Short mmCIF file of C-alpha atoms and ligand atoms in Angstrom, two decimals:
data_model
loop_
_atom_site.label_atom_id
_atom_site.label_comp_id
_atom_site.label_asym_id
_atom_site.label_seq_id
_atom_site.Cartn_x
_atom_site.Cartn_y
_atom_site.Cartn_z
CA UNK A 1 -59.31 -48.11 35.58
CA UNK A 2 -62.47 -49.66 37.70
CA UNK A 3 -65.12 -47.96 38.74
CA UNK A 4 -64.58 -46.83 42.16
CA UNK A 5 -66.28 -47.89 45.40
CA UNK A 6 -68.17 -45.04 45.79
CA UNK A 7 -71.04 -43.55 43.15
CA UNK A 8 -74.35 -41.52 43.32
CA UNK A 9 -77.95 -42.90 42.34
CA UNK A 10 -79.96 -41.25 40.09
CA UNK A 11 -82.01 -40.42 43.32
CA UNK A 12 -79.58 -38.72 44.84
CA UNK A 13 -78.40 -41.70 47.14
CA UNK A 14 -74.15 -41.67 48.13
CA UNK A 15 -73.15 -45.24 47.37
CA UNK A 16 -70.24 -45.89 49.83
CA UNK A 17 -69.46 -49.68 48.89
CA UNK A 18 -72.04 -51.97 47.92
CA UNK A 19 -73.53 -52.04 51.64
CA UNK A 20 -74.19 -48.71 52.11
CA UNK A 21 -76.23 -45.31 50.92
CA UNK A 22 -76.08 -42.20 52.28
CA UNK A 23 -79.11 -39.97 51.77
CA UNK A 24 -81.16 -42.03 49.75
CA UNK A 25 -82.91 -45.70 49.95
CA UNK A 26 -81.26 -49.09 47.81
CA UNK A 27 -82.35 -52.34 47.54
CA UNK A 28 -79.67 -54.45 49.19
CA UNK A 29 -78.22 -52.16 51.21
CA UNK A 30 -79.26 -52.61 54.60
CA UNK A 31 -77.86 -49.54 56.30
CA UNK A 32 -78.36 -45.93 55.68
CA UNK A 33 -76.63 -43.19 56.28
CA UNK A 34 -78.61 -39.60 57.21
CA UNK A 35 -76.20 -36.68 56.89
CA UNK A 36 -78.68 -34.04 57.89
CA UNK A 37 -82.75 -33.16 57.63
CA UNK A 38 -82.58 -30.66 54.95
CA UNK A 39 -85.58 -31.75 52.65
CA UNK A 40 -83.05 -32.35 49.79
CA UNK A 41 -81.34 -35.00 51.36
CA UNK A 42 -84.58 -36.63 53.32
CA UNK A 43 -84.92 -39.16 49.45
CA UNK A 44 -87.32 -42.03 50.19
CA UNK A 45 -86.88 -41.88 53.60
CA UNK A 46 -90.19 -43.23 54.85
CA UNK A 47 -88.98 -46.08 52.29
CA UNK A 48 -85.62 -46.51 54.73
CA UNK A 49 -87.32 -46.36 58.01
CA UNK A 50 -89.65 -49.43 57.09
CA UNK A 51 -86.45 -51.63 55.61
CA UNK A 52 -82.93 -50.37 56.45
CA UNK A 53 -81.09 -49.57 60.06
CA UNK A 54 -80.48 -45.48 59.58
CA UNK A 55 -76.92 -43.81 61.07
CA UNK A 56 -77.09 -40.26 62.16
CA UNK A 57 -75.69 -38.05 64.77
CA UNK A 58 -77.86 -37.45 67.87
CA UNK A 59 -78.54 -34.01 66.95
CA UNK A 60 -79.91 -34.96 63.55
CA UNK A 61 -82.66 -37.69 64.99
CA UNK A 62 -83.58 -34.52 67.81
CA UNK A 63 -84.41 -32.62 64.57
CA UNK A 64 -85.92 -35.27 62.91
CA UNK A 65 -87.95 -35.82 66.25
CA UNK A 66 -88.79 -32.24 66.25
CA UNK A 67 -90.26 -32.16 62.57
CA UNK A 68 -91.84 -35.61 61.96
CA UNK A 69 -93.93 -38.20 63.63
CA UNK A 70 -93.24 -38.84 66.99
CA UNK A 71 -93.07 -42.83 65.94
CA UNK A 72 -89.17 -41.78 65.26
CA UNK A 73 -89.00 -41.79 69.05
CA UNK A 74 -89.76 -44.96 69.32
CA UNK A 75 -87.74 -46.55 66.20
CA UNK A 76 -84.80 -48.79 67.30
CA UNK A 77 -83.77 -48.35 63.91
CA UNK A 78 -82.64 -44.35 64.08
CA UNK A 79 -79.58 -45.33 65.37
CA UNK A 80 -77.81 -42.24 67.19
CA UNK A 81 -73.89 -42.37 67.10
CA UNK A 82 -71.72 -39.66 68.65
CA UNK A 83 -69.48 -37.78 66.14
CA UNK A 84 -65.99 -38.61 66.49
CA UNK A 85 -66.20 -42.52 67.22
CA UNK A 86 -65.83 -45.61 64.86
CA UNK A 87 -68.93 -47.67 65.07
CA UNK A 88 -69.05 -51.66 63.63
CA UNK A 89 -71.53 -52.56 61.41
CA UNK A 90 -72.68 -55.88 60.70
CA UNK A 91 -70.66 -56.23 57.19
CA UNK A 92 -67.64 -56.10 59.02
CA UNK A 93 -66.93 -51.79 58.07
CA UNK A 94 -66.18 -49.44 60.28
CA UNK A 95 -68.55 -46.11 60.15
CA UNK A 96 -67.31 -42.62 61.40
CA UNK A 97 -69.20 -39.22 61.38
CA UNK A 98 -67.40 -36.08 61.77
CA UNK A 99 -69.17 -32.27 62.23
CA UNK A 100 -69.65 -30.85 58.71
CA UNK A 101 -70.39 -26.95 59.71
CA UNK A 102 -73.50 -27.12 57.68
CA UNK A 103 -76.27 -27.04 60.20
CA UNK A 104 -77.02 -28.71 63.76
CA UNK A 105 -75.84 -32.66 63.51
CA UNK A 106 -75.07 -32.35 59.86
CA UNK A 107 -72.06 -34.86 59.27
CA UNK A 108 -69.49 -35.78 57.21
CA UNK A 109 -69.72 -39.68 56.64
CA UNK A 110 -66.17 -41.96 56.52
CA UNK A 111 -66.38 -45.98 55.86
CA UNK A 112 -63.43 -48.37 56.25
CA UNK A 113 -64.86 -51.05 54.54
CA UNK A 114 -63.74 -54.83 55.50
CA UNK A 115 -60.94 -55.22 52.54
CA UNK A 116 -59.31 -51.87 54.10
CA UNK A 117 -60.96 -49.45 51.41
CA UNK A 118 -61.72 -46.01 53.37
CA UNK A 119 -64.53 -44.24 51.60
CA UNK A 120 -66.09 -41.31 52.44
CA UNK A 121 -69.16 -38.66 51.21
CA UNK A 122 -68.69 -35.09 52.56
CA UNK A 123 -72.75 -33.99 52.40
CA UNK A 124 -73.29 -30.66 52.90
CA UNK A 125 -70.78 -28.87 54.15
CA UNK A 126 -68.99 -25.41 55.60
CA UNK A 127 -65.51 -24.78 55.24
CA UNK A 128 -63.14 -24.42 57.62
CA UNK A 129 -63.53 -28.13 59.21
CA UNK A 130 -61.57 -28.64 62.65
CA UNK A 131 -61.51 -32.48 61.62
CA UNK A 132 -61.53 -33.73 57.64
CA UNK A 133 -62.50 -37.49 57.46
CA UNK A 134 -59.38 -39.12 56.04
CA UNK A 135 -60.51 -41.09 52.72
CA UNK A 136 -59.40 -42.78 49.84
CA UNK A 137 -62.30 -42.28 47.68
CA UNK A 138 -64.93 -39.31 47.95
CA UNK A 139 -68.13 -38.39 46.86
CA UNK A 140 -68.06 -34.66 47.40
CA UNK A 141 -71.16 -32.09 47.05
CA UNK A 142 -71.09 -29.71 43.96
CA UNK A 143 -73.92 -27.18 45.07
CA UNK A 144 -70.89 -24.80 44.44
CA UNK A 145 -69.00 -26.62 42.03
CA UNK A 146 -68.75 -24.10 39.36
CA UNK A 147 -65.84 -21.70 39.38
CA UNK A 148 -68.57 -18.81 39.10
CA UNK A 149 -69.29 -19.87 42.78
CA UNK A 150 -67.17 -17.75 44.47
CA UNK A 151 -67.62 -15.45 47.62
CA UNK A 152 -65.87 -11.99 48.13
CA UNK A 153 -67.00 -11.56 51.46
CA UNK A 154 -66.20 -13.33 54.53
CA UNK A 155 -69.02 -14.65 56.53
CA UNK A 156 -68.96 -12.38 59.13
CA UNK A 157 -69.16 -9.53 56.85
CA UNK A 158 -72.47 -11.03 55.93
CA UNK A 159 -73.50 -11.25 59.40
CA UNK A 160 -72.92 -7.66 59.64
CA UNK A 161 -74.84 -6.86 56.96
CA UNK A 162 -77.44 -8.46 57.90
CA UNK A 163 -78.11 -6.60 61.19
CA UNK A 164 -77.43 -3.28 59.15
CA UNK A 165 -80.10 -3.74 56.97
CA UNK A 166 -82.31 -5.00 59.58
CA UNK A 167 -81.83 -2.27 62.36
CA UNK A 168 -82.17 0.27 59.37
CA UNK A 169 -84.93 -1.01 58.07
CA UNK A 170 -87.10 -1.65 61.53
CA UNK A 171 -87.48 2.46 61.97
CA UNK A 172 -90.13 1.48 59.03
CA UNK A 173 -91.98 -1.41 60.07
CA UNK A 174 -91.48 -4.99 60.70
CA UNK A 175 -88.99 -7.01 59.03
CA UNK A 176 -89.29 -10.75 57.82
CA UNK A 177 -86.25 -12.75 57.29
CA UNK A 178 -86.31 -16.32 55.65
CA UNK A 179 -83.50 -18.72 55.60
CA UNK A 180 -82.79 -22.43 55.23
CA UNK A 181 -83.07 -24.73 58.66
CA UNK A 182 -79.51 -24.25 60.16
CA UNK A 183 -78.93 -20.59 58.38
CA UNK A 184 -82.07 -19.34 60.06
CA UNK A 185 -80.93 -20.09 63.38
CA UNK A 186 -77.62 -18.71 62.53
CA UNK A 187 -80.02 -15.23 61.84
CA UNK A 188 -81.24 -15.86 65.44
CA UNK A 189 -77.48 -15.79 66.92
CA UNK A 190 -75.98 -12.28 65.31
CA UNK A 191 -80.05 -10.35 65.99
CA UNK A 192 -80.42 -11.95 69.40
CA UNK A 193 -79.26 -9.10 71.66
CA UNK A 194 -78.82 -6.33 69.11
CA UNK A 195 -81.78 -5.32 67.97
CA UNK A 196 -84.56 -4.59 70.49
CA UNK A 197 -88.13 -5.59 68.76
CA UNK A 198 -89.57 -9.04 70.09
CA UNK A 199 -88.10 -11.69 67.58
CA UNK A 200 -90.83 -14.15 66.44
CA UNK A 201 -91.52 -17.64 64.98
CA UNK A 202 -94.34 -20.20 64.13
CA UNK A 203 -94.51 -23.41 66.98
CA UNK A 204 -92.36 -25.49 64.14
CA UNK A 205 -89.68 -23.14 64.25
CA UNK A 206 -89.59 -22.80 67.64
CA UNK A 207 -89.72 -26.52 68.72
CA UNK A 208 -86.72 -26.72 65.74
CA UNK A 209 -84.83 -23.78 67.63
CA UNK A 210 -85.24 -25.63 70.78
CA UNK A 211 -83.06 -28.56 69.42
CA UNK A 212 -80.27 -26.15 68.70
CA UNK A 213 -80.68 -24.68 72.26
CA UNK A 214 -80.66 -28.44 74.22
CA UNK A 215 -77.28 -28.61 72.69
CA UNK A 216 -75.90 -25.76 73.76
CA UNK A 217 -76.44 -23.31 70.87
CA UNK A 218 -76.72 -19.85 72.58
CA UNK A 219 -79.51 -18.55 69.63
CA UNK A 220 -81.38 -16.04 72.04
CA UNK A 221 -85.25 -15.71 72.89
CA UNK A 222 -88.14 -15.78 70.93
CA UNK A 223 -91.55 -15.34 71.58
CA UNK A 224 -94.68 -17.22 69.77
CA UNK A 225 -96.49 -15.32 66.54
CA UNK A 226 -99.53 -15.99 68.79
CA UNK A 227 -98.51 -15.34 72.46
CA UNK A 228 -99.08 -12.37 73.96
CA UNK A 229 -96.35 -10.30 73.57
CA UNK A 230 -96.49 -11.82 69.81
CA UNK A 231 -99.92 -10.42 69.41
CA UNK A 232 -98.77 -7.25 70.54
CA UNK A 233 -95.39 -6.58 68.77
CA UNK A 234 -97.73 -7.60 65.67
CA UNK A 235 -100.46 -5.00 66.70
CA UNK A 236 -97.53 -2.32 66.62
CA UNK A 237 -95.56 -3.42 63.72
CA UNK A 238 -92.45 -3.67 65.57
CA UNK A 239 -91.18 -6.79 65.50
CA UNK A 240 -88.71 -9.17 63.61
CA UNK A 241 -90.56 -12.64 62.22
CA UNK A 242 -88.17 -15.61 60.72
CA UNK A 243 -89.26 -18.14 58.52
CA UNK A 244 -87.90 -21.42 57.55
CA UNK A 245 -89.28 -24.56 56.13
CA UNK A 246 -93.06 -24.85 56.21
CA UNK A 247 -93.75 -21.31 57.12
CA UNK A 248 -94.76 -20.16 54.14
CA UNK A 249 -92.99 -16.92 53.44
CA UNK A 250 -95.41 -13.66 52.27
CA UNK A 251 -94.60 -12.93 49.00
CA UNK A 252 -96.25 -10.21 48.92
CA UNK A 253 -96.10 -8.17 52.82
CA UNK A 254 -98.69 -5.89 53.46
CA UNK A 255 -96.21 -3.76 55.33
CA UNK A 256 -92.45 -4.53 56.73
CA UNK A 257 -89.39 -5.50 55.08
CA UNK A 258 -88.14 -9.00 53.28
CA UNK A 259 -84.70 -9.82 54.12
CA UNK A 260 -84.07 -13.45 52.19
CA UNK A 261 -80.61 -15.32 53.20
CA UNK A 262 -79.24 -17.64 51.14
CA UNK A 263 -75.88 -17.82 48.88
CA UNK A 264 -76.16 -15.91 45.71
CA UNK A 265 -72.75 -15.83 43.18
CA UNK A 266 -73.09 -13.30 41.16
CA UNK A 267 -70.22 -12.27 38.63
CA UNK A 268 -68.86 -9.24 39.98
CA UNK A 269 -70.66 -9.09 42.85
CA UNK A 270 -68.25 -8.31 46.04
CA UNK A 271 -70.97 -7.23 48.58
CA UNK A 272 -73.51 -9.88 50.54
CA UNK A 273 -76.25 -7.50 50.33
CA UNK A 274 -78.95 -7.21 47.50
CA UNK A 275 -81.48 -4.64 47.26
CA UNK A 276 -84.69 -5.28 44.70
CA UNK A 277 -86.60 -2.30 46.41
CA UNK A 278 -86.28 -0.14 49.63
CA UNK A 279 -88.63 -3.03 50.65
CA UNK A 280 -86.80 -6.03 49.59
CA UNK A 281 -83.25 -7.15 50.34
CA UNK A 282 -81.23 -10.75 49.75
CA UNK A 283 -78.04 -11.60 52.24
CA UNK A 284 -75.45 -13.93 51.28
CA UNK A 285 -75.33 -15.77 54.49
CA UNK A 286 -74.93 -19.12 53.81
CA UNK A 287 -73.52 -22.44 55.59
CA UNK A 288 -71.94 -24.05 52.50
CA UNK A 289 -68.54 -23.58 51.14
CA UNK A 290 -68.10 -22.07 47.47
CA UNK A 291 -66.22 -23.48 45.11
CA UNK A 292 -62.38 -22.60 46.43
CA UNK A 293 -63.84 -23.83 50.11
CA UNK A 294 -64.96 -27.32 48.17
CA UNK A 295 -61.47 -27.52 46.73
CA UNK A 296 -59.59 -26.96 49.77
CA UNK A 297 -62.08 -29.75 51.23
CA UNK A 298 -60.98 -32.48 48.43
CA UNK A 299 -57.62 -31.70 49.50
CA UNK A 300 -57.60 -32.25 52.93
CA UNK A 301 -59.25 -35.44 52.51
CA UNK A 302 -56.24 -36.96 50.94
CA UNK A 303 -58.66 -38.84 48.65
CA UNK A 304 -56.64 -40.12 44.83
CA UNK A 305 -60.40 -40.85 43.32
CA UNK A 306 -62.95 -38.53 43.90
CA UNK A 307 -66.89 -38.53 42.68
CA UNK A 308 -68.68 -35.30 42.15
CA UNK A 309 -72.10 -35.49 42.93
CA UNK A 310 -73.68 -34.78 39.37
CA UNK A 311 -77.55 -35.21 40.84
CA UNK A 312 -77.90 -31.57 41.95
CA UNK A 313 -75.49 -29.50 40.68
CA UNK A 314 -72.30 -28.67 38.81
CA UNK A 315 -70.57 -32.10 38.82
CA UNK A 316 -69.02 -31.90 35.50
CA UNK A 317 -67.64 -28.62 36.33
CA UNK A 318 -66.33 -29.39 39.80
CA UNK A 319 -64.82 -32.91 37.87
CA UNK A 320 -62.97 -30.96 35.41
CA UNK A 321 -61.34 -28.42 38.19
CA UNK A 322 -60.45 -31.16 40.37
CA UNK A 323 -58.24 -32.77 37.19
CA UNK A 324 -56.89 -29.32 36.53
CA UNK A 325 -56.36 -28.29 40.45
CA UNK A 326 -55.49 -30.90 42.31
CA UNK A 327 -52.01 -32.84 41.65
CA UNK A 328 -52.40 -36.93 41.98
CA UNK A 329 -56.60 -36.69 42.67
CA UNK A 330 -58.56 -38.38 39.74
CA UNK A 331 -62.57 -37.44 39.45
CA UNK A 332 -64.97 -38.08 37.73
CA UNK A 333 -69.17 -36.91 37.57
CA UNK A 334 -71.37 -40.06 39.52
CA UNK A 335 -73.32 -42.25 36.98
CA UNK A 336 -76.53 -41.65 38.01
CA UNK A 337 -77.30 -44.73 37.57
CA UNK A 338 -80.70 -46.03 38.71
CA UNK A 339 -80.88 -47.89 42.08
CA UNK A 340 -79.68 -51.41 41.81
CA UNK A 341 -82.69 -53.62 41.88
ZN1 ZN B 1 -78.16 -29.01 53.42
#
């Protein structure tokens, strides 16, 4: 059989044709792809902005915006296009993003290319999906590619767990939450309202949370670690703090609570919440499908020849239940193959 269209670098770049990479820089590709801003998927990206014209929803370059140099502003090569539309590019393919349910602007990425080929990469994403791309070869994410990765919760039973612990735990002191960009604004939305401490951030964050609330993302106020009523709620120990990226989570709090959010798969595990100590706590709230979500995903696709992305996680694994699972759908783990030269 030949190789198919689409592949994964060794870097982590999504090969979609020989024209196009998703997440990652290539010589000879002149257009990239951004899927979202989470650091894992930001690969030589300094690299791209100098040498290749770079796709992404709107949100995603407001994020981008938000985080980076304000030169992105002024690039005429961040090239915002609307999720839902088929956009031209030069080769003579046809590019469509669709929402992905990961985070703010995160996309799924579909390419018709000119001999009628429709490939497509799935980056990060949360399962259900209103709209699937329609594809005949995938690259699909594996973060939850093993069959261990499965969930036994729903997400809103995480969600309520989460402001359990929290509301519980505030009658001792403050409580600081960390999350991933996407899943800490997510924290924002089910505390917002319900509990009744000041919530605060660091300037990042906020100008981040900002982004989420120019586009209509009802997350609920917060107030600056070093504004007044920050200073304050700080004074009294009664107050919420979130972290994300860059704000260097205490490991070791003087007083308060840690509350840390993020998927964790543990066998036999059928509760989100983790205690370490009347102190410390995990959540399993998470924006990424587990491993019957990613499945379901593949499927609705409709892609025959499907590459697991084998740079990060579980490829082999997700390969092999693919085979087994799905009827008429051939995968197989990328190469991870070093960047053409
Ligand atoms: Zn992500």
């Amino acid at each position: 059989m030949a190789r198919p269209a689409v592949d994964v670098f060794g870097s982590g770049g999504v090969s979609l044709g020989s024209k196009i990479v998703c997440d990652g820089y290539a010589d000879g590709c002149p257009v990239r792809v951004q899927t979202h801003v989470h650091d894992d998927h930001m690969g030589d990206f300094n690299k791209s902005k100098g040498q290749q014209d770079i796709f992404m929803s709107p949100e995603t370059r407001e994020l981008l915006i938000a985080e980076r140099d304000a030169d992105l502003e002024y690039r005429d090569n961040l090239i915002p296009i609307p999720r839902g539309g088929e956009y031209p590019l030069d080769d003579g393919s046809t590019l469509t993003l669709l929402p992905s349910g990961h985070m703010l602007g995160s996309s799924q990425v579909a390419i018709e290319l000119p001999d009628g080929t429709r490939c497509g990469y799935s980056g990060d994403f949360g399962w259900p999906l209103d709209d699937v791309i329609q594809v005949d070869q995938l690259v699909v994410d594996s973060t939850y590619g093993s069959p261990r990765s499965i969930r036994r919760y729903s997400q809103s039973e995480a969600e309520d767990c989460l402001l359990e612990v929290v509301s519980k735990r505030l009658r001792y002191g403050s409580v600081h939450i960390s999350a991933y960009r996407g899943t800490i604004e997510r924290v924002l939305h089910v505390l917002a309202g319900n509990v009744n401490v000041p919530i605060l951030a660091s300037e990042r964050l906020m100008r981040e949370i900002k982004v989420y609330q120019d586009h209509g993302f009802a997350v609920g106020a917060l107030d600056a670690l070093d504004s007044e009523a920050g200073r304050f709620a700080i004074g009294e120990r009664s107050y919420i703090r979130l972290y994300s990226k860059g704000d260097g989570f205490d490991k070791e709090l003087i007083e308060g609570t840690s509350v840390k959010c993020s998927a964790f798969f543990t066998v036999g595990t059928d509760h989100p919440l983790m205690e370490f100590s009347s102190r410390s706590y995990s959540v399993a709230l998470s924006n990424h499908a587990d491993f019957e979500e990613t499945l379901a995903f593949v499927e609705a696709t409709g892609a025959t020849t499907v590459v697991t992305d084998n740079t990060r996680n579980y490829g082999w694994e997700l390969a092999v239940a693919i085979n087994d699972r799905l009827a008429g759908v051939r995968a197989e783990p990328s190469t991870n193959s070093p960047v053409p030269s």
